[in-house]
Tab-separated table of C-alpha atoms in Angstrom:
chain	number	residue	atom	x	y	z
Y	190	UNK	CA	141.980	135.338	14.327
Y	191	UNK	CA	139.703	138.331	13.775
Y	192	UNK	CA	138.414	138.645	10.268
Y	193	UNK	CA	140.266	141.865	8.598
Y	194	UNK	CA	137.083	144.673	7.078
Y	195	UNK	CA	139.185	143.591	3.419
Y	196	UNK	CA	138.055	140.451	3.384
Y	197	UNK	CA	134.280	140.035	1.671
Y	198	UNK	CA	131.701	139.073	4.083
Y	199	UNK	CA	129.310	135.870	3.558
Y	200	UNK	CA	125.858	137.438	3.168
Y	201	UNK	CA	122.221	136.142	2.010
Y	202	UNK	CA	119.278	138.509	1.193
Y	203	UNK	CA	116.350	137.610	0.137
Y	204	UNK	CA	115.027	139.960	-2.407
Y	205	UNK	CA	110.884	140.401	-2.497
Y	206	UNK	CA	109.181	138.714	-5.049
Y	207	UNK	CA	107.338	141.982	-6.513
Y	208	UNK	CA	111.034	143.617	-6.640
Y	209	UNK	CA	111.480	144.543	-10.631
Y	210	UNK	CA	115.344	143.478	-11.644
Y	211	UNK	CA	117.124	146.417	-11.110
Y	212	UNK	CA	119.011	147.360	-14.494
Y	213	UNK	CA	122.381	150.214	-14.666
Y	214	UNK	CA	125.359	150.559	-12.868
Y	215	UNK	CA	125.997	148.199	-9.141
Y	216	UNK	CA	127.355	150.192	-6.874
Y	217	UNK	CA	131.269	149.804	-6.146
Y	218	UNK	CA	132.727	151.290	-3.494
Y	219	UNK	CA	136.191	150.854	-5.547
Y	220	UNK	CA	134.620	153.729	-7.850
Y	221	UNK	CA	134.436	156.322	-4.580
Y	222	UNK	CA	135.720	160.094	-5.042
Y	223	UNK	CA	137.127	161.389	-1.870
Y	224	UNK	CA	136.539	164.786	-1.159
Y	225	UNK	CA	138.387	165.723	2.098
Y	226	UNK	CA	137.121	168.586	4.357
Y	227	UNK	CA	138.857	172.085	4.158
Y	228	UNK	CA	137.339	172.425	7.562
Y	229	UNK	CA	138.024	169.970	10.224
Y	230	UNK	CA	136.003	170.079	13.236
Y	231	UNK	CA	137.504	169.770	17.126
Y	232	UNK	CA	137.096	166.309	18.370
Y	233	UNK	CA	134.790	166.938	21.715
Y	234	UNK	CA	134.980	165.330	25.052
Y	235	UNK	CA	132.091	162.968	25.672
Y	236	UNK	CA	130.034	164.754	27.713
Y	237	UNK	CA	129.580	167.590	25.933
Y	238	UNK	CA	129.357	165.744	22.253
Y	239	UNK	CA	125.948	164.175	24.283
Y	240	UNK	CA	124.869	167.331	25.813
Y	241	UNK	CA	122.931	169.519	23.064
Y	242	UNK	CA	120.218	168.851	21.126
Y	243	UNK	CA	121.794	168.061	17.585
Y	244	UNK	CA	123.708	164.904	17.447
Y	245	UNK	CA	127.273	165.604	16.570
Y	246	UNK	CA	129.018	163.858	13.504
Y	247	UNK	CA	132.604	163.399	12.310
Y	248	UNK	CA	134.396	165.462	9.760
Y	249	UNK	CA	132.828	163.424	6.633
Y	250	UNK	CA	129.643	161.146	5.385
Y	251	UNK	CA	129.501	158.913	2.165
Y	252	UNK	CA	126.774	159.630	0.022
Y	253	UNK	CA	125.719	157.428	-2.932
Y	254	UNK	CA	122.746	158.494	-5.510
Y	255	UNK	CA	120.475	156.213	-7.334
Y	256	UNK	CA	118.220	156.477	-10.596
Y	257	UNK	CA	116.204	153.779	-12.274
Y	258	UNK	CA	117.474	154.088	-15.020
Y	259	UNK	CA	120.844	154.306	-14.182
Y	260	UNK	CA	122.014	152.673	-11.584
Y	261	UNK	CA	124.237	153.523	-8.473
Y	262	UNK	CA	126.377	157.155	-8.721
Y	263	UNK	CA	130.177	156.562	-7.847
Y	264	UNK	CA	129.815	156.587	-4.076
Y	265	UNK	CA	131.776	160.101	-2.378
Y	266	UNK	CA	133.564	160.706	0.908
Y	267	UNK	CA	132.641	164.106	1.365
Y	268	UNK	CA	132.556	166.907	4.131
Y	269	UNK	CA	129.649	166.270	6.452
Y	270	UNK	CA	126.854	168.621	5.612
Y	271	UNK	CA	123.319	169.002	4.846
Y	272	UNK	CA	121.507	166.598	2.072
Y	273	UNK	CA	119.556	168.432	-1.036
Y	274	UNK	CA	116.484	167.550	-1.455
Y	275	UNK	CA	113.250	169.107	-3.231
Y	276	UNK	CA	110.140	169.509	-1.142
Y	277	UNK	CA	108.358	166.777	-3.121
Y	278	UNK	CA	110.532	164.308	-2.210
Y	279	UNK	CA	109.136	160.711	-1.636
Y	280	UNK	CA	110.290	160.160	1.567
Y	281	UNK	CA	108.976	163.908	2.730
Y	282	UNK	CA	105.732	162.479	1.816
Y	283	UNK	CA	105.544	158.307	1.871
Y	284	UNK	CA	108.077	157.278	4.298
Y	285	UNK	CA	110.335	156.050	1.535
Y	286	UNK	CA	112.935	155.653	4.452
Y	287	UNK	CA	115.023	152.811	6.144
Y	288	UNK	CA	117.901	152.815	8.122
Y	289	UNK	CA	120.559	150.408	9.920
Y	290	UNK	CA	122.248	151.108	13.484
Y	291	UNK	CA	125.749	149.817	14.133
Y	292	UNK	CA	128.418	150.780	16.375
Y	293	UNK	CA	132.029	151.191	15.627
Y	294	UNK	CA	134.515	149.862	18.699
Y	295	UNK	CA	138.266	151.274	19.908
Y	296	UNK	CA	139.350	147.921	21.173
Y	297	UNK	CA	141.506	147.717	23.793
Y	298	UNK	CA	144.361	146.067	21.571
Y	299	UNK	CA	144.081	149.614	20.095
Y	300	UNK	CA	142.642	148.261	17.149
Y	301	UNK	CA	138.938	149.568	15.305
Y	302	UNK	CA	136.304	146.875	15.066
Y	303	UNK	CA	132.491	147.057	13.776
Y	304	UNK	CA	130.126	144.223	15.042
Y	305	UNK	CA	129.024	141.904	12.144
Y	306	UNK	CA	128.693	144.627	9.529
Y	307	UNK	CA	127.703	141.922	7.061
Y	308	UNK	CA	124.227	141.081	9.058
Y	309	UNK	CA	123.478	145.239	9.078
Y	310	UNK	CA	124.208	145.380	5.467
Y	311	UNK	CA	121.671	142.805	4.858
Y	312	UNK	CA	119.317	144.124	6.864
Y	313	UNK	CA	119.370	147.616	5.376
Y	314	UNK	CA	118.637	145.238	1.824
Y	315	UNK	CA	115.769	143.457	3.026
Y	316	UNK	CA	114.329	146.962	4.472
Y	317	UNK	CA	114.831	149.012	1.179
Y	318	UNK	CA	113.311	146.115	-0.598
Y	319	UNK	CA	110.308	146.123	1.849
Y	320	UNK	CA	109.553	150.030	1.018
Y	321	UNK	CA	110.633	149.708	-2.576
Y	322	UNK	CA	114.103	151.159	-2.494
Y	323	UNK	CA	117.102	150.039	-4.904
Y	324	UNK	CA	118.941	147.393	-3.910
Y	325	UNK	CA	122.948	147.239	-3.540
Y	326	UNK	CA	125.754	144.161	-2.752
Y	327	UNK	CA	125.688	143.791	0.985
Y	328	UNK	CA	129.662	143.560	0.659
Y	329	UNK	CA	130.009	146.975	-1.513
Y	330	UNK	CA	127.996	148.524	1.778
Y	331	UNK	CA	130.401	147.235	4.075
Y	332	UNK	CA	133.460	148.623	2.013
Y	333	UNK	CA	131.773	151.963	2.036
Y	334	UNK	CA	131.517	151.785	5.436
Y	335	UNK	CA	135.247	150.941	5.905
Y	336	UNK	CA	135.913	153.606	4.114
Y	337	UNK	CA	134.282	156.284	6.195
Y	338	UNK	CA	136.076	154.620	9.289
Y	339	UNK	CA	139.448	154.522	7.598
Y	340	UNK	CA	139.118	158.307	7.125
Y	341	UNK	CA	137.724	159.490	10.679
Y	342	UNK	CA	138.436	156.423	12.962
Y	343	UNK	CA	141.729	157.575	14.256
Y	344	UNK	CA	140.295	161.360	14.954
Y	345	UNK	CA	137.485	160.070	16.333
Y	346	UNK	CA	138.249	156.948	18.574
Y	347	UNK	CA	141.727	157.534	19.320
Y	348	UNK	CA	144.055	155.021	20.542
Y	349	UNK	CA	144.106	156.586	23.584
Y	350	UNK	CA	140.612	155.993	24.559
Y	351	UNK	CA	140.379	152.268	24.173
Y	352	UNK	CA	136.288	150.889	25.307
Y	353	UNK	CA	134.684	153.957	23.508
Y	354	UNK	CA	132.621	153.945	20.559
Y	355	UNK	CA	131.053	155.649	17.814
Y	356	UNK	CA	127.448	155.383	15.959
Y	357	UNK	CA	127.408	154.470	12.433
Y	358	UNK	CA	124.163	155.356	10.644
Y	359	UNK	CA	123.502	153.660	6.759
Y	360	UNK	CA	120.423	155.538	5.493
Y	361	UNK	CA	118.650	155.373	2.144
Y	362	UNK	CA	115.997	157.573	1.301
Y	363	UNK	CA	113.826	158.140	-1.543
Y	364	UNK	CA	114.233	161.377	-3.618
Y	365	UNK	CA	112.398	161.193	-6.316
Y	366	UNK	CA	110.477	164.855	-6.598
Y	367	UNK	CA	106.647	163.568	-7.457
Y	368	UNK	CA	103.718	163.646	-5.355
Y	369	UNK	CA	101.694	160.513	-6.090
Y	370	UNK	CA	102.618	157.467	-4.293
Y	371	UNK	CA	104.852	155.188	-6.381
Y	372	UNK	CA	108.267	152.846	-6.019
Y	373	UNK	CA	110.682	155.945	-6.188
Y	374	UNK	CA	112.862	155.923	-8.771
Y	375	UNK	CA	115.613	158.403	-7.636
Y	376	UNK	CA	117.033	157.621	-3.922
Y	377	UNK	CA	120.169	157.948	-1.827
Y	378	UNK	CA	122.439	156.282	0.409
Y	379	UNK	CA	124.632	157.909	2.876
Y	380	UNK	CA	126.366	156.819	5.809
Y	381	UNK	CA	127.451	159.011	8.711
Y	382	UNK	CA	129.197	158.537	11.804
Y	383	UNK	CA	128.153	159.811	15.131
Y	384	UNK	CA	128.515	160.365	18.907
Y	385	UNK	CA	125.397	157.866	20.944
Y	386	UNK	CA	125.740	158.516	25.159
Y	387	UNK	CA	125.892	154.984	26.754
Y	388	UNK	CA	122.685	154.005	27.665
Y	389	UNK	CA	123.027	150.346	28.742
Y	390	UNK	CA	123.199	150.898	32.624
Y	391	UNK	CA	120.565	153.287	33.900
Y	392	UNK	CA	120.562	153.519	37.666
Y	393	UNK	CA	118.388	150.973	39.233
Y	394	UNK	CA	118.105	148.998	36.269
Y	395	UNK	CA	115.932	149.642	33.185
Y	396	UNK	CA	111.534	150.363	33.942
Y	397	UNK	CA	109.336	149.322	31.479
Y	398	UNK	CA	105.588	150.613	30.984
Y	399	UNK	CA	103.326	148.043	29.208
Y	400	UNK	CA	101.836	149.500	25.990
Y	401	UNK	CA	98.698	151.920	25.766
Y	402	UNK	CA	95.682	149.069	25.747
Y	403	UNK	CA	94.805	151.440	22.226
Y	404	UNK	CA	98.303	151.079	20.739
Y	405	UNK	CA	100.528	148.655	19.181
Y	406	UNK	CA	103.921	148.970	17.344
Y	407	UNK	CA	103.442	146.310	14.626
Y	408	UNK	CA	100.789	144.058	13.164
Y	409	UNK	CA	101.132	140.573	11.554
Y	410	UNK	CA	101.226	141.412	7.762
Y	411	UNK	CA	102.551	144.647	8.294
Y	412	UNK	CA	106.609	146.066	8.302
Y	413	UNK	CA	107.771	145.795	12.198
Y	414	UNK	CA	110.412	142.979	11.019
Y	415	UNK	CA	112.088	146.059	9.038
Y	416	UNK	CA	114.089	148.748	10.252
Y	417	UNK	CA	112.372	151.385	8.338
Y	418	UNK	CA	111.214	155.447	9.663
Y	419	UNK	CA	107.758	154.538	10.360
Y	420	UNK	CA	108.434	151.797	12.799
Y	421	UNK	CA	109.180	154.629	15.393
Y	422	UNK	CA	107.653	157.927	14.933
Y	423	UNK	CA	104.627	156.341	15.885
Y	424	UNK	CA	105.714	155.049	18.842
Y	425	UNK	CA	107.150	158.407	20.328
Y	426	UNK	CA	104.116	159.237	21.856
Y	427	UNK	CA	103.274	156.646	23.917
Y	428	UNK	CA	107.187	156.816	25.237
Y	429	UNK	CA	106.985	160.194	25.952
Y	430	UNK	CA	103.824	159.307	28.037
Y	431	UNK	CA	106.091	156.661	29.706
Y	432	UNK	CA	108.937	158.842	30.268
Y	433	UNK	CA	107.205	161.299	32.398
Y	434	UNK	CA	105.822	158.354	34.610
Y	435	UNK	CA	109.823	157.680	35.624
Y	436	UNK	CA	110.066	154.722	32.842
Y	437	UNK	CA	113.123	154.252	30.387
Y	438	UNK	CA	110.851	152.237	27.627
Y	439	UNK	CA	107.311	150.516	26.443
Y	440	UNK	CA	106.711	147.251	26.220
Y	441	UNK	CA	105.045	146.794	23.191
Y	442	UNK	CA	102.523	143.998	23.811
Y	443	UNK	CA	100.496	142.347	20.917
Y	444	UNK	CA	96.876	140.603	20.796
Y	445	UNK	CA	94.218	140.257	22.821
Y	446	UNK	CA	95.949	137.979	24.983
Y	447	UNK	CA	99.076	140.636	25.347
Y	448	UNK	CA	102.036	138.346	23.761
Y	449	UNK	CA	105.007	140.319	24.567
Y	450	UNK	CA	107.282	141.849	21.636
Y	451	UNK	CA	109.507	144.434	21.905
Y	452	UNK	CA	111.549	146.793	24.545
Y	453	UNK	CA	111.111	150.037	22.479
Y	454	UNK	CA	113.248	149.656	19.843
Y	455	UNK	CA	115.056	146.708	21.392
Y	456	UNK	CA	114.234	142.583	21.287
Y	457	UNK	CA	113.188	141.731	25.297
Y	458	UNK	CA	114.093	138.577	26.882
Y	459	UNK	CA	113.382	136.735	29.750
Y	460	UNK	CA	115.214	134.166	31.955
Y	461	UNK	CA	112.923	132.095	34.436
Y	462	UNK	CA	112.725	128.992	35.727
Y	463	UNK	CA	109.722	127.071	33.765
Y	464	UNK	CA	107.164	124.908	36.100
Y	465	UNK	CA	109.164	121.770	35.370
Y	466	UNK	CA	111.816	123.455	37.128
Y	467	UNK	CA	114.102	123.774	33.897
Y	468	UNK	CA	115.670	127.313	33.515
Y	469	UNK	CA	114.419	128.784	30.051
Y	470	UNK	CA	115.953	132.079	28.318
Y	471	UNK	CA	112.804	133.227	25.791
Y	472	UNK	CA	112.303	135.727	23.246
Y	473	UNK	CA	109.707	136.699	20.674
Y	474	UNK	CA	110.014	134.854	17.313
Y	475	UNK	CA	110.792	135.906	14.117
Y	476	UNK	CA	108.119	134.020	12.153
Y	477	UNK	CA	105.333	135.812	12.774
Y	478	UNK	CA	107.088	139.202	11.477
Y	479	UNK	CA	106.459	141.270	14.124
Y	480	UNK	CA	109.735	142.231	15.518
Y	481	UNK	CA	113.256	143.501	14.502
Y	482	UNK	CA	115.659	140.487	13.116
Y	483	UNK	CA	118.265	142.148	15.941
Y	484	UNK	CA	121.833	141.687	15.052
Y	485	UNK	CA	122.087	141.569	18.997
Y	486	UNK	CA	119.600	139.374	19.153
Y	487	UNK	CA	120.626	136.797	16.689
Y	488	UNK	CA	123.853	137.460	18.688
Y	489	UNK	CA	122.910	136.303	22.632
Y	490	UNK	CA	120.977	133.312	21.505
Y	491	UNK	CA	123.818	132.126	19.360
Y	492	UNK	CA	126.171	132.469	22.378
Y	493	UNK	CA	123.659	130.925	25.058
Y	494	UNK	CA	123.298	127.867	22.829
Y	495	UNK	CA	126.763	127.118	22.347
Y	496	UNK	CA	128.219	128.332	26.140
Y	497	UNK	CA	125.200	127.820	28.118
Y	498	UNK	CA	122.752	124.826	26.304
Y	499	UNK	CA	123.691	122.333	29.356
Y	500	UNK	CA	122.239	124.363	31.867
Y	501	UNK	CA	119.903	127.066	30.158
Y	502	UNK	CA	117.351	125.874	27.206
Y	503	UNK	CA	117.007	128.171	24.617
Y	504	UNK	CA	113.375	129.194	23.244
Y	505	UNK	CA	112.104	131.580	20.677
Y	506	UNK	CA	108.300	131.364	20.838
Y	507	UNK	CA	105.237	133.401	21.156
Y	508	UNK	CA	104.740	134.188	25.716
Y	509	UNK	CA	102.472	136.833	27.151
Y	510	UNK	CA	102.491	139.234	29.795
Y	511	UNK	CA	100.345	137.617	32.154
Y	512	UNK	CA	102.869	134.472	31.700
Y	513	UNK	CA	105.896	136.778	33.066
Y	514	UNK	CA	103.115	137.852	35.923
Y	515	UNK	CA	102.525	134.373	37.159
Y	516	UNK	CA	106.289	133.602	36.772
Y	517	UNK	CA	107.182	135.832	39.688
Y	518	UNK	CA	104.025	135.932	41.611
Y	519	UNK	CA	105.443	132.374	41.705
Y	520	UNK	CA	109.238	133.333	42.126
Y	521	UNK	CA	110.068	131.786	39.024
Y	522	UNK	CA	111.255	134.850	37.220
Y	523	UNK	CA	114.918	135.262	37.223
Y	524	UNK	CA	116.263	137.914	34.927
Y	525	UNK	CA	115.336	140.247	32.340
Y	526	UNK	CA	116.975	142.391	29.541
Y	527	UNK	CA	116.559	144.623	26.223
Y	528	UNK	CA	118.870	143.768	23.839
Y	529	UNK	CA	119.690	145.988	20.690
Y	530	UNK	CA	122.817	148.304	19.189
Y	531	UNK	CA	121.317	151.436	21.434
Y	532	UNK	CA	120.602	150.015	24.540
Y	533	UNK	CA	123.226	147.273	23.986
Y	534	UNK	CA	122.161	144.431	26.662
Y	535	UNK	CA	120.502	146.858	29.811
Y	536	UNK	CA	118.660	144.601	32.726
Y	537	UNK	CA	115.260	145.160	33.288
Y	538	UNK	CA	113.873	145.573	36.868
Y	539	UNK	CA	110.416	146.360	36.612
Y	540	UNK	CA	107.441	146.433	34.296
Y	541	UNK	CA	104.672	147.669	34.943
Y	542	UNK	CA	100.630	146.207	33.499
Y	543	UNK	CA	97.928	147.834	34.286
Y	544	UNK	CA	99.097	149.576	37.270
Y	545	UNK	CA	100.319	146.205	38.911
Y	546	UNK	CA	104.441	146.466	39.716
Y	547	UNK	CA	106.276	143.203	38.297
Y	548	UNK	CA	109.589	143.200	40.287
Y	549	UNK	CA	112.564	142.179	38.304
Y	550	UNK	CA	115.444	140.021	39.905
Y	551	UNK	CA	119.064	141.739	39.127
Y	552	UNK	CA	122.498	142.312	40.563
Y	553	UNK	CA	123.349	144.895	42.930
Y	554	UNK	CA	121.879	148.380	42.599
Y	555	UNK	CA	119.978	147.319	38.983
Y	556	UNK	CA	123.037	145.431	37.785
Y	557	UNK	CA	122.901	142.241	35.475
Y	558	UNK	CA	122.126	139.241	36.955
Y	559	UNK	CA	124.045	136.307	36.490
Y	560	UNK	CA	122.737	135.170	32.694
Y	561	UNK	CA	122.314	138.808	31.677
Y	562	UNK	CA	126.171	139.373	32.720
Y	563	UNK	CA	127.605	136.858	31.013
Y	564	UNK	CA	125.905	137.518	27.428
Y	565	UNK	CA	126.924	141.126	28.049
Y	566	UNK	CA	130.245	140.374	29.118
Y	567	UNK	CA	131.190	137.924	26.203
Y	568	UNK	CA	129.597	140.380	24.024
Y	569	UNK	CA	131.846	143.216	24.636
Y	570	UNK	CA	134.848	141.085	25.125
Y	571	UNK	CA	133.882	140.635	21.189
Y	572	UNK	CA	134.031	144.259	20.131
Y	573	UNK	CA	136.384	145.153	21.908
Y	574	UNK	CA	138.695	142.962	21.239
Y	575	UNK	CA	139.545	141.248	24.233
Y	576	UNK	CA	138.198	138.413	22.405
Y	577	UNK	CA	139.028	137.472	18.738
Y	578	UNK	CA	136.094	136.195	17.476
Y	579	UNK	CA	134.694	136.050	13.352
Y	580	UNK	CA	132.290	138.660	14.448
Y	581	UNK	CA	134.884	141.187	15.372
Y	582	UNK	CA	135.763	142.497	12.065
Y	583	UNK	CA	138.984	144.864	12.040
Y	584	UNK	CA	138.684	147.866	9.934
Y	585	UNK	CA	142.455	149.152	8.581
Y	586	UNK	CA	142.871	153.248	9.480
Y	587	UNK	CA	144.823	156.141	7.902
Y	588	UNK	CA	146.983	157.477	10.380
């Protein structure tokens, strides 16, 4: 049976050692006002809720405020609308920002499900903590978040449209109004709820451009393990470059000997057949800090271990470009996909190094192949419900 979004979540976050003990009030999303909007806004049809250039969110946000010497504000539920913030904000200035990205699902059961909330709750922990933001109970997050959906879930992903989706947003920021750089010691939280186009099945398959020979998107010893604002503006550039070649997305490569890392902002994996002819699915590790913890990631290689370990090894290690060059020049490349909340899991069928093509094997017309489709498919059977499964969580809605 499907875990209900009542029932606390089982969460561990590690909280950095130079992290002062935060003193004042925890935040409790059993304290929240709810202000409802005077001023409800007409739900649009897909295509034109992706069609402009601002993204367009549901009737209300949550917002929560923090001071050091405080503690947490009673959380609100309030109309959607602009933040206030003064010019000398921290985050204006020092990138005192971090974020999460989740989806919410309209199952086809008719109920609403988000995708293990508690993993993006302690995420957005270990990212605040990383930039010297407060701190909050990875549960209490999740309730705030079930709160919001309560609200605007039936509006928003009526029962009528089961296999949509919206995309929830958990931001902190820091406010404090002081130039100098310091931990701030105002910030906020707020949490808003959005329309995302689908982006998983671009025609043909997704094309990736290996990274600028003078760029990289993270550095041992550095922050690309946490989902913070500076992890990306940097990277626009070089994907704007890529864009107007005809590609979808970098691929960040790292090192001197190019070890391959991420899929723009997604984890990248490859299935091929190794040179003693066992089939191998492999991803980037964790250990050396260099990519995103992805909640889809954690995700695929759970499932592959458990529904496909007899016939497909699992293997999270450090591999470089030129190893995914020899592995089809040698037709031992099988598959390849992005995997992350955006892109969700979207086959790869090219990449191209230095000007040399690396043909991708997929399904019909840039489809996923046969690994890629099953991970995908079990997946979405999860969130939407054709599946119970623990990570599945039901959120309750006012009707």
């Amino acid at each position: 049976m499907a875990p209900s979004a009542t029932q606390p979540q089982n969460t561990t976050t590690a909280v950095p050692a130079s992290k002062q003990k935060q003193v004042g009030q925890p935040l409790e999303a059993s304290k929240m006002i709810y202000t409802y909007t005077t001023s409800p806004r007409e739900v649009p049809d897909e295509a034109t809720a992706n069609a402009g250039d601002e993204t367009i969110c549901t009737d209300h946000m949550v917002v929560a405020t923090w001071k050091a010497t405080t503690g947490w504000s009673a959380p609100e539920l309030k109309p959607y609308g602009p933040l206030t913030l003064m010019p000398t904000a921290s985050c204006l200035h020092y990138a005192t920002e971090c974020f999460e990205g989740q989806k919410v699902y309209r199952g086809y059961d008719g109920k609403l499900r988000v995708f293990r909330p508690d993993r993006n709750a302690a995420r957005l922990n270990m990212s605040a903590g990383r930039i010297s933001l407060p701190q909050a109970d990875p549960n209490e997050i999740s309730k705030l978040i079930y709160a919001l959906l309560a609200v605007d879930g039936a509006k928003w992903l009526p029962k009528d449209k089961p296999g949509s989706f919206l995309y929830l947003r958990p931001t902190m920021i820091g406010t404090q109004p002081t130039i100098g750089l310091q931990a701030p010691k105002e910030a906020i939280l707020y949490i808003i709820l959005c329309y995302m186009p689908t982006q998983d099945t671009p025609p043909g398959g997704m094309r990736l451009l290996s990274s600028p020979q003078d760029m990289v998107r993270s550095w041992v010893g550095g922050f690309g393990f946490a989902k913070v604002g500076a992890n990306y503006g940097p990277t626009v550039l070089a994907q704007q470059d890529a864009a107007q070649l005809g590609f979808h997305q970098i691929l960040w490569l790292y090192g001197e000997q190019g070890e391959c890392t991420e899929a723009g902002g997604s984890n990248f994996f490859v299935v091929w057949r190794r040179k003693d002819g066992k089939k191998e699915l492999i991803t980037a590790p964790l250990d050396d800090r260099l990519i995103l913890d992805g909640v889809t990631r954690r995700s695929c290689l759970e499932l592959v271990k458990e529904r496909l370990g007899d016939e497909l090894e699992v293997t999270e290690r450090k591999y470089t470009i030129a190893e995914v060059m020899e592995a089809a020049a040698e037709g031992r490349l099988l598959e390849s996909f992005a995997a992350g909340t955006a892109w969700f899991i979207c086959p790869v069928s090219k990449i191209q190094h230095r000007e040399h093509d690396i043909t991708v094997p997929t399904g019909p017309g840039g489809s996923p192949g046969e690994v890629t489709g099953k991970i995908k498919g079990w997946l979405s059977d999860i969130m939407y419900g054709r599946t119970e499964h623990e990570w599945g969580v039901v959120v309750s809605e006012r009707e």
